CSV table of C-alpha atoms in Angstrom, one decimal:
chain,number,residue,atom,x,y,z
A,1,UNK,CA,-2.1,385.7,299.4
A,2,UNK,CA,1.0,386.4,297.6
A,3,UNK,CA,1.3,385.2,293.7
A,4,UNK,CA,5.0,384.9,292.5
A,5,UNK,CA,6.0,388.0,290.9
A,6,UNK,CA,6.7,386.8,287.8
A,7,UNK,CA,3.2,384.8,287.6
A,8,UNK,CA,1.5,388.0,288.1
A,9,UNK,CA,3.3,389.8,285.2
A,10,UNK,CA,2.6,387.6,282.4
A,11,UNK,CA,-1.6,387.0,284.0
A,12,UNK,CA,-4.4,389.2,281.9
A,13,UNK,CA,-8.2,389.8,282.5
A,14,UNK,CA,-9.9,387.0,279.6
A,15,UNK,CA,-12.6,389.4,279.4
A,16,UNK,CA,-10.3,392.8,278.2
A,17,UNK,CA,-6.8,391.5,278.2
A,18,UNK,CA,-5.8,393.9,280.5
A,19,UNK,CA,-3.5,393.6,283.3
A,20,UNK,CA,-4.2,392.1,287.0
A,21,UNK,CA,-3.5,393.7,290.3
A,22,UNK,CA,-3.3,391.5,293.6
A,23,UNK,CA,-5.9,392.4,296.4
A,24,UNK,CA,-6.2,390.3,299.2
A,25,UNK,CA,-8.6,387.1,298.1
A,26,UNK,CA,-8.8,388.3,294.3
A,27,UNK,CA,-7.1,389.7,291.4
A,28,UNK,CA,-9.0,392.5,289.6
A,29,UNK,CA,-8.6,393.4,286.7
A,30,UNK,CA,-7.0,397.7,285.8
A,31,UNK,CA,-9.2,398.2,282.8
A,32,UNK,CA,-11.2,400.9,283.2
A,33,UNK,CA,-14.5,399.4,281.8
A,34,UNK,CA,-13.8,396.2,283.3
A,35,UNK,CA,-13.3,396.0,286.7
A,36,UNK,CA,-13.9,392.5,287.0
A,37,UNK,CA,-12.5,390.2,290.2
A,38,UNK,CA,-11.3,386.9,289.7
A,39,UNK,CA,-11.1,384.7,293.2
A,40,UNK,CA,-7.8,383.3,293.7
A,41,UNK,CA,-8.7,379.6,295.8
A,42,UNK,CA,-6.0,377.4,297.4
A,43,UNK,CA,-3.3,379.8,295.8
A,44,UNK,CA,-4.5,379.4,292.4
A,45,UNK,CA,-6.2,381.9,290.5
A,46,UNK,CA,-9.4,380.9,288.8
A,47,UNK,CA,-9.7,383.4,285.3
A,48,UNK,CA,-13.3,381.9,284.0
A,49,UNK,CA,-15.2,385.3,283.6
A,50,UNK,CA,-18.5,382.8,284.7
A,51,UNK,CA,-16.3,382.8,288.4
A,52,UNK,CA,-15.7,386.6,288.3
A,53,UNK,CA,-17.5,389.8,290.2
A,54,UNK,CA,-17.5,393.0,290.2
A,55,UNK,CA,-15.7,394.4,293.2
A,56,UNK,CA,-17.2,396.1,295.8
């Protein structure tokens, strides 16, 4: 799954408001007390914190 570069850069973690980084299926979020993973389905990302995980 790639996400346009620029859609990536302007995306933040609802929960913290930090910044996303790309993993295969998800985008998870850098804060350090965070963590959370947010699935990315059909090529769209879905940032509800209810759809998030921690990785594992």
């Amino acid at each position: 799954m790639l996400l346009e570069a620029g859609l990536l850069e302007i995306l933040a973690c609802p929960a913290c408001h930090a910044p996303l980084e790309e993993r295969e299926t998800e985008l998870i979020c850098t804060g350090q007390d965070c963590g959370l993973a947010y699935p990315v389905r059909d090529g769209i990302p879905v940032l509800l914190v209810d759809e998030a995980s921690r990785p594992a």
